[in-house]
Amino acid sequence: MDSRVSELFGGCCRPAGGGAGAALRGRGGAAPGGGGGSKTKKKNGRSRGGKANNPPYLPPEVSSGGRRLKLVNPSQYRFEHLVTQMKWRLQEGRGEAVYQIGVEDNGLLVGLSEEEMRASLKTLRRMAEKVGADITVLREREVDYDSDVPRKITEVLVRKVPDNQQFLDLRVAVLGNVDSGKSTLLGVLTQGELDNGRGRARLNLFRHLHEIQSGRTSSISFEILGFNSKGEVVNYSDSRTAEEICESSSKMITFIDLAGHHKYLKTTIFGLTSYCPDFAMLVVSANTGIAGTTREHLGLAMALKVPFFIVISKVDLCSKATVERTVKQLERILKQPGCNKLPLLVNSDDDAVTAAQQFAQSPNITPIFTLSSVSGENLDLLKVFLNILPPLTNSKEQEELMQQHTEFQVDEIYTVPEVGTVVGGTLSSGICREGENLVVGPTDDGKFLRLKVCSIQRNRSACRVLRAGQAATLALGPFDRSLLRKGMVMVSPEMNPTICSVFEAEIVLLFHATTFRKGFQVTVHVGNVRQTAIVEKIHGKDKLRTGEKAVVCFRFIKHPEYLKIGAKLLFREGVTKGIGHVTNLQAITTKENGLEESLGPGQLSF
């Protein structure tokens, strides 16, 4: 790309959206009726693109066609057409769209004069008001291009919470070595106060006394950071409760704080596989660099195909040379053939906007932030990044998931006084409503039990309807907690769920000290399922060595589980590690698993 484009937009490779070339482009892709464009002028009967001085371009629009839009005083018909396009793009972007004003349909960076830009932004605000959205100017840049009058390009974020949702929701898993500053960073982000250098900010995140005493996370905890429709941070500094944050926010980032110590690795893996994070944030301490479990956590994120970005913390403790050495160390690892990532160091607001747009578009981009939780250095850049970061799935994929049968993964089980049994987890597919009757299982003897969803809460606030991809807690009333365990699923009764004790998976053995043979026992992680399994058979081979691939037959040693063909699989035992996906199930039929038998008086909860 032309170097002048890099200077304009902080070295961006490609702005977010269905294509960067449109002057007015939503992140959700091309709208019906054309891709959009800005008000541009022709000079002496020919376009500015006719000059021979290599004008700056953004890449052309991906979608076919594209119309040039006149944003200065549009006619009523034209205005209604623009509003229709905005509605489409907001729907496709699940409530968010980024518009670029001053860019030709073919990507030519023409820019607008001050008066034209002001009129265009006024029109954009009217469009946003018409659909009930808010706009935020992300950045402005002057175009030094064949004109006596200064001309600008502006990027604008349009945000509107969908009518059927309370807020936009993204889940970010927090990874990194022990003592890298994960919990402290989350404490600073969510509490709105800087750390004192001795771990004060992280105290509110810990769930157990031994965590407070040792300063090390051993369990999975959740923290929320909100952004309102104008992109301003909403956290505990100006809100007393989580309910207030939810009410004031149009976008919510849920951080899943995972353990960094190696002895809690199974908890970290469970958090990554079970809670289905949209993104992962790998925290690396600037003074220690890549140490301990950092490489392992990086490998886990890549194996599970979770897009990740990197935060280098504690830069206040190090010299500039030490920070640069850590950055180079990370860049070297990211560029290795096994990772094949393109590092993008974020040093300014422009870089943060570019990183957010590119990160969601290209799986190879890996933004790197350098910040301090004590001095607050570059902390605002991370907030800008999180504010603009779009969801990975579009509205069409979301709709397809919602059309399927209800399937809720049980990840946590609680007993709440005066409420009864409560389960926490993620709705994988379908829609779950308050008062709905579901079945839960499989139990140790392979049965499914009927139950009723009494109430639903998301981020500690009441919710009547739960949609695919959302995490929540469900109150089950007097249902017997002893009948539940982590790894179960709650599904629609008409789904006729299948379970299995024996399954086959195509695996790659990442590491094993000697040879991997029949009879070897490993801990298998598939979604929210975590159980020891024994190797029954290796197809076509007697043994496996590090790096080899094969189809392996596993058998759970304790009780059957609910699995799906194609599900990602990760197994471990000591230093032995492998990844793969489920290829075949030896299903236990409905008659065998005894759904009807499970409906006795002692097992009903209505």
XYZ file of C-alpha atoms in Angstrom:
606
model
C 0.000 0.000 0.000
C 1.061 3.594 -0.594
C 3.153 4.923 2.286
C 0.948 8.007 2.459
C -1.989 5.835 3.528
C 0.114 4.442 6.354
C 0.911 7.966 7.475
C -2.774 8.904 7.326
C -4.147 6.016 9.349
C -1.266 4.959 11.555
C 0.004 2.161 9.348
C -3.368 0.457 8.971
C -3.624 -2.398 6.544
C -7.389 -2.250 6.087
C -10.144 -0.457 8.019
C -13.035 -2.468 9.392
C -16.150 -3.164 7.438
C -17.410 -4.969 4.413
C -14.574 -3.254 2.550
C -12.437 -0.226 3.226
C -12.981 1.552 -0.045
C -16.454 2.905 0.514
C -16.706 6.445 1.727
C -19.561 5.491 3.959
C -19.055 1.886 4.944
C -20.673 -0.098 7.740
C -18.695 -2.766 9.516
C -21.387 -5.319 8.793
C -20.669 -5.380 5.061
C -22.310 -3.978 1.965
C -25.863 -2.749 2.278
C -28.560 -3.266 -0.306
C -28.503 -0.651 -2.955
C -24.755 -0.135 -3.105
C -21.665 0.215 -1.009
C -21.720 3.931 -0.363
C -19.462 6.874 -1.021
C -18.797 10.435 0.067
C -19.452 13.761 -1.522
C -16.563 14.314 -3.885
C -15.864 16.869 -6.589
C -14.472 16.662 -10.064
C -11.969 19.214 -11.255
C -11.866 20.483 -14.882
C -14.159 17.682 -16.025
C -12.078 14.820 -14.667
C -11.709 13.034 -11.382
C -8.875 13.806 -8.986
C -7.777 10.241 -9.546
C -6.601 11.302 -13.006
C -3.502 13.038 -11.666
C -0.165 11.403 -12.100
C 1.089 11.948 -8.556
C 0.132 8.499 -7.186
C -2.914 9.506 -5.131
C -3.484 7.623 -1.854
C -5.954 4.745 -1.936
C -7.647 2.422 0.463
C -8.318 -1.082 -0.893
C -11.444 -1.227 -3.083
C -14.741 -2.423 -1.689
C -15.108 -6.172 -1.473
C -18.784 -6.216 -2.438
C -19.759 -5.820 -6.058
C -20.912 -2.407 -7.220
C -21.078 0.647 -5.027
C -22.667 4.085 -5.269
C -21.303 7.486 -4.471
C -23.350 9.076 -1.712
C -23.852 12.827 -1.445
C -23.915 13.623 2.270
C -24.160 17.392 1.874
C -27.832 18.406 1.959
C -29.239 15.147 0.518
C -32.766 15.079 -0.846
C -35.472 13.497 1.286
C -35.497 10.384 -0.894
C -31.714 10.130 -0.710
C -31.765 10.641 3.049
C -34.261 7.808 3.529
C -32.056 5.586 1.362
C -29.030 6.416 3.536
C -31.022 5.624 6.684
C -32.026 2.248 5.227
C -28.374 1.465 4.532
C -27.414 2.453 8.067
C -30.077 0.138 9.516
C -28.739 -2.706 7.391
C -25.150 -2.149 8.428
C -26.020 -1.874 12.095
C -27.940 -5.130 11.815
C -25.060 -6.870 10.032
C -22.521 -5.494 12.526
C -24.745 -6.565 15.460
C -25.260 -2.980 16.574
C -22.022 -1.341 15.399
C -20.768 0.168 12.148
C -17.715 2.236 11.222
C -18.169 4.877 8.541
C -15.351 6.540 6.591
C -16.212 9.956 5.215
C -14.151 11.529 2.444
C -13.201 8.347 0.568
C -14.227 7.449 -2.990
C -15.991 4.155 -3.780
C -12.777 2.894 -5.388
C -10.740 3.703 -2.276
C -9.370 7.078 -3.397
C -8.621 9.238 -0.338
C -9.998 12.561 -1.571
C -11.084 14.181 1.667
C -13.613 16.944 2.251
C -13.240 20.608 3.065
C -14.078 21.833 6.570
C -17.527 23.033 5.457
C -18.331 19.828 3.556
C -17.166 17.646 6.448
C -19.279 19.583 8.919
C -22.341 19.213 6.687
C -21.644 15.496 6.148
C -21.321 14.841 9.900
C -24.558 16.752 10.480
C -26.299 14.486 7.955
C -24.762 11.419 9.618
C -26.072 12.560 13.020
C -29.555 13.001 11.559
C -29.349 9.486 10.113
C -28.243 8.105 13.480
C -31.052 9.915 15.309
C -33.542 8.475 12.843
C -32.512 4.889 13.743
C -31.947 5.638 17.443
C -28.144 5.339 17.325
C -25.257 7.454 18.602
C -22.137 8.460 16.707
C -18.580 8.980 17.929
C -15.775 10.462 15.846
C -12.893 8.003 16.082
C -10.240 10.001 14.249
C -9.645 12.734 11.677
C -6.762 13.091 9.259
C -5.811 15.778 6.780
C -5.148 14.740 3.184
C -2.264 16.607 1.597
C -3.435 16.055 -1.935
C -3.566 18.529 -4.826
C -5.667 21.193 -3.155
C -5.176 24.672 -1.781
C -7.956 24.071 0.736
C -7.208 21.672 3.641
C -9.185 18.460 3.188
C -9.980 15.854 5.827
C -10.988 12.219 6.158
C -13.043 11.220 9.191
C -13.853 7.823 10.684
C -17.041 7.611 12.727
C -18.362 4.812 14.969
C -22.147 4.369 14.914
C -23.570 2.272 17.763
C -27.095 1.137 18.533
C -28.086 -1.656 20.878
C -30.305 -4.103 18.950
C -33.971 -3.943 19.973
C -33.940 -7.527 21.242
C -30.850 -7.069 23.444
C -29.992 -5.183 26.599
C -26.411 -4.518 25.464
C -23.715 -5.798 23.115
C -21.605 -8.435 24.830
C -18.039 -9.651 24.233
C -16.137 -12.189 26.343
C -12.376 -11.814 26.752
C -10.321 -14.556 28.460
C -7.269 -13.228 30.323
C -4.171 -15.433 30.023
C -0.554 -15.115 31.108
C 2.097 -16.370 33.492
C 1.718 -16.132 37.259
C 2.616 -12.660 38.623
C 2.333 -11.024 35.192
C -0.303 -8.560 36.447
C -3.532 -10.032 35.006
C -5.817 -9.511 38.001
C -4.277 -6.121 38.771
C -4.928 -4.918 35.214
C -8.548 -6.084 35.394
C -8.938 -4.391 38.767
C -7.686 -1.102 37.337
C -9.924 -1.354 34.258
C -13.092 -2.293 36.124
C -12.649 -0.258 39.325
C -11.382 2.910 37.658
C -8.515 3.411 40.119
C -4.794 2.851 39.513
C -2.877 0.262 41.517
C -0.568 1.279 44.339
C 2.218 -1.055 43.201
C 1.429 -3.619 45.913
C -1.664 -5.270 44.446
C -4.465 -3.186 45.929
C -6.414 -3.096 42.656
C -6.738 -6.886 42.440
C -8.212 -7.521 45.890
C -11.829 -7.169 44.726
C -11.314 -9.866 42.090
C -10.199 -12.663 44.410
C -12.766 -15.237 45.525
C -10.833 -17.128 48.225
C -8.763 -16.210 51.270
C -5.710 -18.110 50.031
C -5.811 -16.043 46.826
C -5.665 -12.819 48.838
C -2.839 -14.190 50.985
C -0.730 -15.460 48.089
C -1.779 -12.880 45.486
C -2.344 -15.677 42.949
C -5.585 -16.499 41.157
C -6.611 -20.152 41.497
C -10.227 -19.997 40.306
C -12.170 -18.469 37.429
C -13.649 -15.051 38.148
C -15.623 -12.626 35.995
C -15.340 -8.849 35.792
C -17.282 -6.439 33.595
C -16.301 -3.228 31.823
C -19.014 -1.207 30.109
C -19.042 1.418 27.360
C -22.009 3.706 26.742
C -23.315 4.596 23.283
C -20.822 7.470 23.033
C -17.839 5.227 23.779
C -17.282 6.432 27.356
C -16.143 3.938 30.007
C -18.725 2.764 32.545
C -17.220 0.978 35.557
C -17.397 0.827 39.339
C -15.829 4.285 39.707
C -19.194 5.906 38.879
C -21.562 2.932 39.371
C -22.101 1.146 42.656
C -23.430 -2.135 41.347
C -23.187 -4.390 38.316
C -26.869 -3.686 37.621
C -26.118 0.035 37.249
C -23.234 -0.719 34.877
C -25.525 -2.902 32.741
C -28.236 -0.238 32.651
C -25.788 2.520 31.638
C -23.854 0.491 29.041
C -24.594 -0.232 25.410
C -21.523 -2.490 25.104
C -20.206 -4.846 27.764
C -16.814 -6.519 27.950
C -16.851 -9.565 30.253
C -13.342 -10.490 31.354
C -12.733 -14.117 32.316
C -9.800 -13.985 34.753
C -7.933 -17.299 34.510
C -5.143 -18.747 36.646
C -1.518 -18.300 35.633
C 0.205 -20.876 37.835
C 0.989 -24.230 36.239
C -0.720 -26.253 38.975
C -4.035 -24.593 38.059
C -3.632 -25.366 34.338
C -6.733 -27.595 34.244
C -8.798 -24.638 35.518
C -7.355 -22.387 32.816
C -8.085 -24.942 30.082
C -11.638 -25.381 31.398
C -12.154 -21.606 31.243
C -10.961 -21.478 27.637
C -12.937 -24.466 26.385
C -16.120 -24.053 28.415
C -16.841 -20.318 28.483
C -16.381 -19.844 24.702
C -14.466 -16.520 24.830
C -14.620 -14.305 21.750
C -11.043 -13.110 22.291
C -8.083 -13.757 24.589
C -5.798 -11.177 26.203
C -2.306 -12.538 26.876
C -0.606 -10.520 29.623
C 3.214 -10.547 29.660
C 5.310 -8.871 32.347
C 7.830 -6.440 30.835
C 10.525 -7.266 33.380
C 10.378 -11.072 33.049
C 9.378 -11.411 29.394
C 8.157 -14.756 28.085
C 8.447 -17.037 31.096
C 6.619 -19.859 32.878
C 3.256 -20.708 31.359
C 3.252 -17.846 28.809
C 4.187 -20.087 25.880
C 1.724 -22.748 27.023
C -1.155 -20.252 27.250
C -0.214 -18.860 23.843
C -0.302 -22.404 22.445
C -3.702 -23.074 24.040
C -5.220 -19.967 22.456
C -3.861 -20.958 19.054
C -4.926 -24.597 19.400
C -8.488 -23.559 20.246
C -8.404 -20.865 17.524
C -9.252 -18.037 19.913
C -8.046 -14.682 18.469
C -5.665 -13.063 20.942
C -3.943 -9.756 21.560
C -1.012 -9.099 23.880
C -0.599 -6.666 26.766
C 2.905 -6.017 28.125
C 2.405 -4.879 31.725
C 4.636 -3.328 34.401
C 6.465 -1.012 31.994
C 6.902 1.423 34.898
C 9.355 -1.025 36.512
C 11.632 -1.297 33.478
C 13.865 0.825 31.328
C 12.815 1.567 27.765
C 15.467 -0.869 26.505
C 14.013 -3.708 28.608
C 10.511 -3.075 27.256
C 11.837 -3.036 23.688
C 13.646 -6.318 24.317
C 10.411 -7.931 25.538
C 8.535 -6.600 22.494
C 11.189 -8.003 20.131
C 11.077 -11.336 21.942
C 7.312 -11.508 21.422
C 7.562 -10.418 17.783
C 10.131 -13.131 17.128
C 7.842 -15.836 18.554
C 4.741 -14.522 16.771
C 6.512 -14.557 13.403
C 7.681 -18.163 13.743
C 6.143 -20.668 11.285
C 4.065 -22.257 14.047
C 2.350 -18.928 14.853
C 2.623 -17.017 11.581
C 1.224 -13.822 13.142
C 1.765 -10.198 12.178
C 2.533 -8.119 15.319
C 1.090 -4.600 15.442
C 2.556 -2.407 18.192
C 0.013 0.140 19.469
C 1.526 3.515 20.422
C -1.298 5.988 19.707
C -5.072 6.338 19.444
C -4.773 5.904 15.673
C -2.927 2.630 16.184
C -5.607 1.461 18.631
C -8.425 2.176 16.146
C -6.491 0.476 13.349
C -5.656 -2.526 15.555
C -9.314 -3.049 16.545
C -10.488 -2.898 12.947
C -7.757 -5.153 11.589
C -7.880 -7.636 14.462
C -11.468 -8.638 13.748
C -10.892 -8.769 9.980
C -7.654 -10.748 9.806
C -6.772 -13.685 12.084
C -3.065 -13.035 11.496
C -2.974 -9.563 13.081
C -1.844 -9.530 16.734
C -1.988 -6.112 18.466
C 0.597 -5.499 21.214
C 0.017 -2.929 23.986
C 2.639 -1.691 26.459
C 1.099 -0.241 29.619
C 1.333 0.198 33.359
C -1.383 -0.410 35.937
C 0.444 1.855 38.410
C 1.216 4.941 36.322
C -1.685 4.433 33.903
C 0.623 4.752 30.889
C -1.154 3.738 27.639
C -4.144 2.415 29.590
C -6.475 4.619 27.527
C -5.234 2.953 24.318
C -6.462 -0.415 25.562
C -9.855 1.120 26.407
C -10.131 2.634 22.912
C -9.296 -0.769 21.434
C -11.896 -2.595 23.525
C -14.541 0.028 22.755
C -14.208 -0.399 18.977
C -13.572 -4.160 18.941
C -16.448 -5.726 16.942
C -18.094 -9.122 17.535
C -16.768 -12.033 15.485
C -20.144 -13.346 14.333
C -22.557 -11.384 12.178
C -26.308 -11.207 12.557
C -26.942 -13.973 10.007
C -24.808 -16.500 11.909
C -26.493 -15.408 15.132
C -29.941 -15.944 13.615
C -28.964 -19.419 12.392
C -27.837 -20.400 15.908
C -31.060 -19.064 17.412
C -33.141 -21.202 15.033
C -31.652 -24.407 16.455
C -32.789 -26.350 19.522
C -31.982 -24.908 22.948
C -28.651 -26.122 24.333
C -27.181 -24.658 27.537
C -23.766 -25.764 28.888
C -23.589 -26.176 32.667
C -20.267 -24.710 33.842
C -20.978 -23.698 37.444
C -23.438 -24.914 40.097
C -24.499 -22.921 43.183
C -27.038 -23.033 45.964
C -28.485 -19.579 46.719
C -30.570 -19.005 49.874
C -34.289 -18.436 49.159
C -33.639 -19.104 45.444
C -32.505 -22.715 45.366
C -30.224 -24.368 42.834
C -28.570 -22.036 40.310
C -26.448 -23.042 37.300
C -24.118 -20.809 35.310
C -22.944 -21.313 31.762
C -23.339 -20.400 28.103
C -26.263 -20.904 25.735
C -24.667 -22.645 22.739
C -27.740 -22.525 20.512
C -31.428 -21.689 20.472
C -33.367 -19.398 22.815
C -34.051 -19.971 26.517
C -37.008 -18.229 28.161
C -38.019 -17.792 31.740
C -40.423 -20.575 32.730
C -39.282 -22.949 29.979
C -39.170 -26.716 30.570
C -35.874 -28.409 29.645
C -34.065 -31.677 30.321
C -30.607 -31.861 31.896
C -28.017 -34.630 31.676
C -26.451 -37.005 31.233
C -26.377 -38.270 34.788
C -23.870 -40.903 35.935
C -26.204 -43.638 34.648
C -26.884 -41.821 31.364
C -30.310 -40.369 32.103
C -31.812 -36.944 31.367
C -33.963 -35.239 34.025
C -36.784 -32.756 33.545
C -36.542 -29.296 35.113
C -37.964 -25.794 34.815
C -36.084 -22.511 34.362
C -37.517 -20.277 37.092
C -35.519 -17.098 36.361
C -32.518 -15.856 34.346
C -29.781 -13.342 35.179
C -27.049 -11.857 32.986
C -24.246 -9.935 34.701
C -26.269 -9.962 37.922
C -29.300 -8.263 36.352
C -32.643 -9.924 35.557
C -33.278 -11.123 32.013
C -36.375 -12.812 30.559
C -34.914 -14.204 27.342
C -31.470 -15.697 26.715
C -30.139 -15.932 23.152
C -27.477 -18.117 21.539
C -23.937 -17.138 22.477
C -24.909 -15.362 25.696
C -23.661 -16.375 29.149
C -26.028 -16.323 32.110
C -27.113 -17.956 35.353
C -30.392 -19.888 35.519
C -32.360 -20.471 38.720
C -33.839 -23.987 38.861
C -35.822 -23.648 42.107
C -35.978 -26.765 44.332
C -34.186 -29.033 41.848
C -31.759 -31.352 43.715
C -28.232 -29.970 43.326
C -26.657 -33.387 43.924
C -28.071 -34.562 40.592
C -26.046 -31.915 38.714
C -22.365 -31.690 37.791
C -20.162 -29.547 35.563
C -20.129 -30.763 31.981
C -23.849 -31.439 31.753
C -26.119 -29.808 29.175
C -29.663 -28.505 29.421
C -31.527 -29.075 26.151
C -35.029 -28.997 24.690
C -36.962 -32.236 25.396
C -37.768 -32.623 21.676
C -34.076 -32.591 20.803
C -33.662 -36.280 21.768
C -30.044 -35.749 22.878
C -27.464 -38.456 22.201
C -24.699 -39.367 24.614
C -21.645 -41.593 24.398
C -18.917 -43.229 26.439
C -16.785 -44.198 23.423
C -15.798 -41.756 20.686
C -13.156 -41.277 18.013
C -11.092 -38.163 17.373
C -8.478 -37.144 14.856
C -5.606 -35.860 16.977
C -2.145 -34.376 16.722
C 0.209 -35.350 19.546
C 1.921 -32.074 20.496
C 4.293 -33.596 23.021
C 4.940 -36.918 24.695
C 8.121 -37.995 26.436
C 8.144 -41.495 24.930
C 5.407 -43.172 22.872
C 1.632 -42.755 23.056
C 0.007 -46.230 23.127
C -3.215 -48.118 23.720
C -4.185 -48.063 27.401
C -2.758 -44.582 28.065
C -5.003 -42.381 30.231
C -5.453 -38.665 29.563
C -7.735 -35.855 30.759
C -9.946 -34.884 27.823
C -11.417 -31.368 27.426
C -14.277 -30.965 24.917
C -16.248 -27.769 25.477
C -17.464 -27.883 29.073
C -16.717 -31.635 29.331
C -13.657 -32.544 31.379
C -13.100 -36.218 32.192
C -10.381 -38.863 32.188
C -10.471 -41.156 29.154
C -8.491 -44.240 28.200
C -7.034 -44.854 24.735
C -8.885 -47.890 23.352
C -7.310 -47.992 19.895
C -5.011 -46.074 17.549
C -6.217 -46.646 13.986
C -3.508 -47.780 11.569
C -0.682 -47.539 14.120
C 0.606 -49.218 17.260
C 2.012 -46.054 18.832
C 2.379 -42.320 18.340
C 5.347 -40.015 18.828
C 5.520 -36.241 19.219
C 4.178 -34.437 16.139
C 2.391 -37.441 14.643
C -1.268 -37.510 13.623
C -3.825 -40.338 13.886
C -7.457 -41.244 14.546
C -7.737 -42.458 18.140
C -10.608 -44.193 19.910
C -11.188 -42.940 23.502
C -13.449 -44.286 26.250
C -14.563 -42.217 29.236
C -13.773 -44.140 32.428
C -16.519 -42.747 34.683
C -19.786 -41.772 32.969
C -21.113 -40.947 29.482
C -21.012 -37.395 28.115
C -22.876 -35.288 25.577
C -20.540 -34.645 22.612
C -20.916 -33.367 19.052
C -19.068 -34.418 15.914
C -16.594 -31.719 14.912
C -16.119 -30.391 18.449
C -12.589 -29.247 19.297
C -10.736 -31.592 21.624
C -7.748 -30.997 23.862
C -6.131 -33.659 26.075
C -3.302 -33.639 28.587
C -1.589 -35.792 31.176
C 1.487 -34.369 32.880
C 3.691 -33.047 30.074
C 1.725 -34.992 27.442
C -0.455 -32.731 25.326
C -2.510 -33.071 22.140
C -5.261 -31.406 20.167
C -7.825 -32.566 17.617
C -11.529 -32.813 16.859
C -14.248 -35.415 17.388
C -14.915 -37.470 14.244
C -17.255 -40.259 15.369
C -19.542 -41.131 18.296
C -20.739 -44.527 19.485
C -24.014 -43.077 20.691
C -26.200 -44.565 23.401
C -29.800 -44.530 22.134
C -32.703 -42.867 23.946
C -34.074 -46.218 25.140
C -30.719 -47.110 26.574
C -30.159 -43.809 28.342
C -33.633 -44.015 29.872
C -35.136 -40.566 29.458
C -38.590 -41.881 30.333
C -37.271 -43.705 33.410
C -35.792 -40.485 34.755
C -39.205 -38.850 35.073
C -40.076 -40.304 38.467
C -41.667 -38.183 41.217
C -38.382 -37.765 43.058
C -36.619 -36.381 40.017
C -39.145 -33.835 38.770
C -38.868 -30.097 39.348
C -41.638 -27.907 37.985
